[in-house]
CSV table of C-alpha atoms in Angstrom, one decimal:
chain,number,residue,atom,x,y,z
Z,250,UNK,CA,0.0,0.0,0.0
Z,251,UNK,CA,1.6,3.0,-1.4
Z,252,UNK,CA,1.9,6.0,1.2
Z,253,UNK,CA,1.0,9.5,0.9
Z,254,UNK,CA,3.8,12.1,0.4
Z,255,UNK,CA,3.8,14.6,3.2
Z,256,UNK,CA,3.2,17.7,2.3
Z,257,UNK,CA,4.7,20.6,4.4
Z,258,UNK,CA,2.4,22.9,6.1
Z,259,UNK,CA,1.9,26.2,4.9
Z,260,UNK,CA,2.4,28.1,8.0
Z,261,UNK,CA,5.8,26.3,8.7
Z,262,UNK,CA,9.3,26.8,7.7
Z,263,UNK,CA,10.7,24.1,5.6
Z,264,UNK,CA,14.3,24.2,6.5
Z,265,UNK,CA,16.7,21.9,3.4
Z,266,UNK,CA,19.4,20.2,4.4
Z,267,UNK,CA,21.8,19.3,1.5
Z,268,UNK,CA,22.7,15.8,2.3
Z,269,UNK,CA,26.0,13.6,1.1
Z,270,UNK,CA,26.0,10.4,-0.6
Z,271,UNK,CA,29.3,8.6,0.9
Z,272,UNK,CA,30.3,5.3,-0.4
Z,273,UNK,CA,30.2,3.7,3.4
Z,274,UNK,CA,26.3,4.6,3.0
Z,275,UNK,CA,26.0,2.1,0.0
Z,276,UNK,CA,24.7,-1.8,1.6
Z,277,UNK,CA,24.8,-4.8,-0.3
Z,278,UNK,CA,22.0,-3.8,-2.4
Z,279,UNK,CA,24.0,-0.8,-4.1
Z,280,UNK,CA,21.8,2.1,-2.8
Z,281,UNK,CA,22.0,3.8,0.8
Z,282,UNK,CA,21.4,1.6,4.1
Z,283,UNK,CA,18.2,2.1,5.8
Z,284,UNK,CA,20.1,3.3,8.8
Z,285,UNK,CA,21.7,5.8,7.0
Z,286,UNK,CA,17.9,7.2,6.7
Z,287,UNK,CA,17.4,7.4,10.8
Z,288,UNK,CA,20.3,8.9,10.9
Z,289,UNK,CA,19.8,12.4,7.8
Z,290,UNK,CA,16.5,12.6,10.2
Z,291,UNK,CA,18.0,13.4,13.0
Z,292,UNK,CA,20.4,15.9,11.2
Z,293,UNK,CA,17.6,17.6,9.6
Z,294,UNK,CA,16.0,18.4,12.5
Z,295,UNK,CA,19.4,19.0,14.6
Z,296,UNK,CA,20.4,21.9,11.6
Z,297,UNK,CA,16.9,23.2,11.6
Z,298,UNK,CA,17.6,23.6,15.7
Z,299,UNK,CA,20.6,25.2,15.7
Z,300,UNK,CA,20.1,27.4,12.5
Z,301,UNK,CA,17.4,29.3,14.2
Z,302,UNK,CA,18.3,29.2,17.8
Z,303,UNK,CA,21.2,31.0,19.4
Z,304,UNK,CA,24.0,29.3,21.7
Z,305,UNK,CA,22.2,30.4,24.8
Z,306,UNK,CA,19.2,29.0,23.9
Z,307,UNK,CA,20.9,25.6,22.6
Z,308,UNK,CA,22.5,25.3,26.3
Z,309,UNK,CA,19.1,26.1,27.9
Z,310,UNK,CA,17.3,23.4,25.5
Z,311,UNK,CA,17.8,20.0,24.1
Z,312,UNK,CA,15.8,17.7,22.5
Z,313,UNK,CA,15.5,13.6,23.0
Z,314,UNK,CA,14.3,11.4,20.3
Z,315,UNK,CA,11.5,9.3,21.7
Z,316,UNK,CA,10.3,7.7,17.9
Z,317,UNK,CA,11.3,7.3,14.4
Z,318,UNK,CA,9.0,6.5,11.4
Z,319,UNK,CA,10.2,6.0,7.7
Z,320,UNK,CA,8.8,5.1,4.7
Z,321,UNK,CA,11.4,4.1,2.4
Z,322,UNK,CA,10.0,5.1,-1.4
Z,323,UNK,CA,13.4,4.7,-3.7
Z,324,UNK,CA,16.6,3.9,-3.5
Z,325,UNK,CA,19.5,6.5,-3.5
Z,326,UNK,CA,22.3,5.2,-5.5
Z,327,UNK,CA,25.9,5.4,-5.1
Z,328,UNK,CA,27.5,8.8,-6.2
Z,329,UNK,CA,24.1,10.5,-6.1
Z,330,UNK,CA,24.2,14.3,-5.9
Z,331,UNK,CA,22.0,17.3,-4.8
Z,332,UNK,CA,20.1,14.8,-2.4
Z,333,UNK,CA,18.5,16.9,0.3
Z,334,UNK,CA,16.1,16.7,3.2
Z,335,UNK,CA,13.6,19.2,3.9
Z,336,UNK,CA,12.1,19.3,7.3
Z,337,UNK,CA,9.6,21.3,8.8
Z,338,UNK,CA,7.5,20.4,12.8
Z,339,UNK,CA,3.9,20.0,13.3
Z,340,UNK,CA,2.1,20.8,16.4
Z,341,UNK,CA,3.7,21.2,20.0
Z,342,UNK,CA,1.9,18.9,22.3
Z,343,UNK,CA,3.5,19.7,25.9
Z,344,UNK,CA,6.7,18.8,25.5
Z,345,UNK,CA,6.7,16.9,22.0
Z,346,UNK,CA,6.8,18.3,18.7
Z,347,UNK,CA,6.5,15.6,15.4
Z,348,UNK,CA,9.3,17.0,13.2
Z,349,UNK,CA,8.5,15.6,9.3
Z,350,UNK,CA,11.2,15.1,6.9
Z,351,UNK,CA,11.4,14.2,3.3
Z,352,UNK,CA,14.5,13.0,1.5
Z,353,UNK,CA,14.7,13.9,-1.9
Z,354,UNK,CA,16.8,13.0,-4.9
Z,355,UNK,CA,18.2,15.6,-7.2
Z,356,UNK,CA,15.0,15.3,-9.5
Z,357,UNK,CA,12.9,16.7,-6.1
Z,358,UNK,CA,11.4,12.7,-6.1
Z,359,UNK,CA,11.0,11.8,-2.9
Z,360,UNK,CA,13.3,8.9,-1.7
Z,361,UNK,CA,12.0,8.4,1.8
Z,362,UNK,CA,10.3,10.5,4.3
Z,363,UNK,CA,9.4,10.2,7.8
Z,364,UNK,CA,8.3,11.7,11.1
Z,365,UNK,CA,10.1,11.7,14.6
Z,366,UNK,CA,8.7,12.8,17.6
Z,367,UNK,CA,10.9,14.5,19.7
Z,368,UNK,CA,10.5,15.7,23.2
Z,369,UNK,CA,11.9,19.4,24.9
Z,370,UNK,CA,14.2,18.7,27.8
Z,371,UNK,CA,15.7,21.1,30.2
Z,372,UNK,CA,19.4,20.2,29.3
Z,373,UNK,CA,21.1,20.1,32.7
Z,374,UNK,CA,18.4,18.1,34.2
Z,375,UNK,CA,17.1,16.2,31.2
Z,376,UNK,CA,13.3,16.9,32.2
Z,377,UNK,CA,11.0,17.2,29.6
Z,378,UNK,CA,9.6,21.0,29.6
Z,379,UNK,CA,6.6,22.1,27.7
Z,380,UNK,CA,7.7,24.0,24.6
Z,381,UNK,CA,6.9,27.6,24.7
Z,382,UNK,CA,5.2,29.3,22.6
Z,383,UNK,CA,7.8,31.6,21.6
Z,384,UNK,CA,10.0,28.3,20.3
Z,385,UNK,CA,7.1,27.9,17.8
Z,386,UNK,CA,7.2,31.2,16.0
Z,387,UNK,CA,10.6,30.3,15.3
Z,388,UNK,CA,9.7,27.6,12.9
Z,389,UNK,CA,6.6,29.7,11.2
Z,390,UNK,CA,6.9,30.5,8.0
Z,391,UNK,CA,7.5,34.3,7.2
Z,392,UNK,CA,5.9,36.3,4.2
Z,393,UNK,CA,9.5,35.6,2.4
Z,394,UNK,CA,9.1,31.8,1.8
């Protein structure tokens, strides 16, 4: 059963990530590993972070992976350029925010795409704190996108 694309929402940034095709990402099926996947999710949304939030706030705040979706759509072979991700969050819920991604080949086809939910967490104490609202008008999208 084929999956629908996500689609990023209108009042979000999409942040793009421009992603690099290494030969150690290449399994024995000639295209990248499905591990390789978790991890350009994780970057995405660790770029998006600390593109829009200062130092200060980055030593206030981290954020703790709690689940990882993927859909896996087509393969990226070997030597593959202008592969990117584009990533963009939903809806805070307390401390959680689901952070979408899509990874796309240099055509802008969509290779694989997935969701992780990731939770706020004081970062000297590791307790999950309820994102304010403030963090969310950092990831809306402005007139200029």
């Amino acid at each position: 059963m084929a999956r629908a694309t996500l689609t990023p929402r209108e009042d979000r940034e999409v942040f793009v990530l421009p992603l690099e095709v290494l030969p150690e990402h290449i399994d024995a099926n000639g295209h990248v590993n499905n591990v390789v996947y978790v991890g350009w999710l994780q970057d995405a949304g660790t770029a998006h972070w600390n593109a829009r939030f200062s130092e200060e706030d980055r030593a206030k705040w981290s954020w703790v992976a709690t689940r990882h979706e993927i859909d896996y759509l087509r393969g990226i072979e070997p030597g593959a350029t202008g592969v990117v991700a584009r990533t963009w969050v939903g809806e805070p819920h307390g401390p959680r925010f689901n952070r979408y991604v899509r990874i796309e080949n240099a055509e802008g086809k969509v290779c694989a795409q997935g969701v992780t939910e990731w939770v706020l967490v004081d970062a000297a104490t590791l307790r999950p704190q309820r994102i304010p609202p403030s963090m969310l008008t950092v990831f809306e999208a402005t007139s200029a996108d």
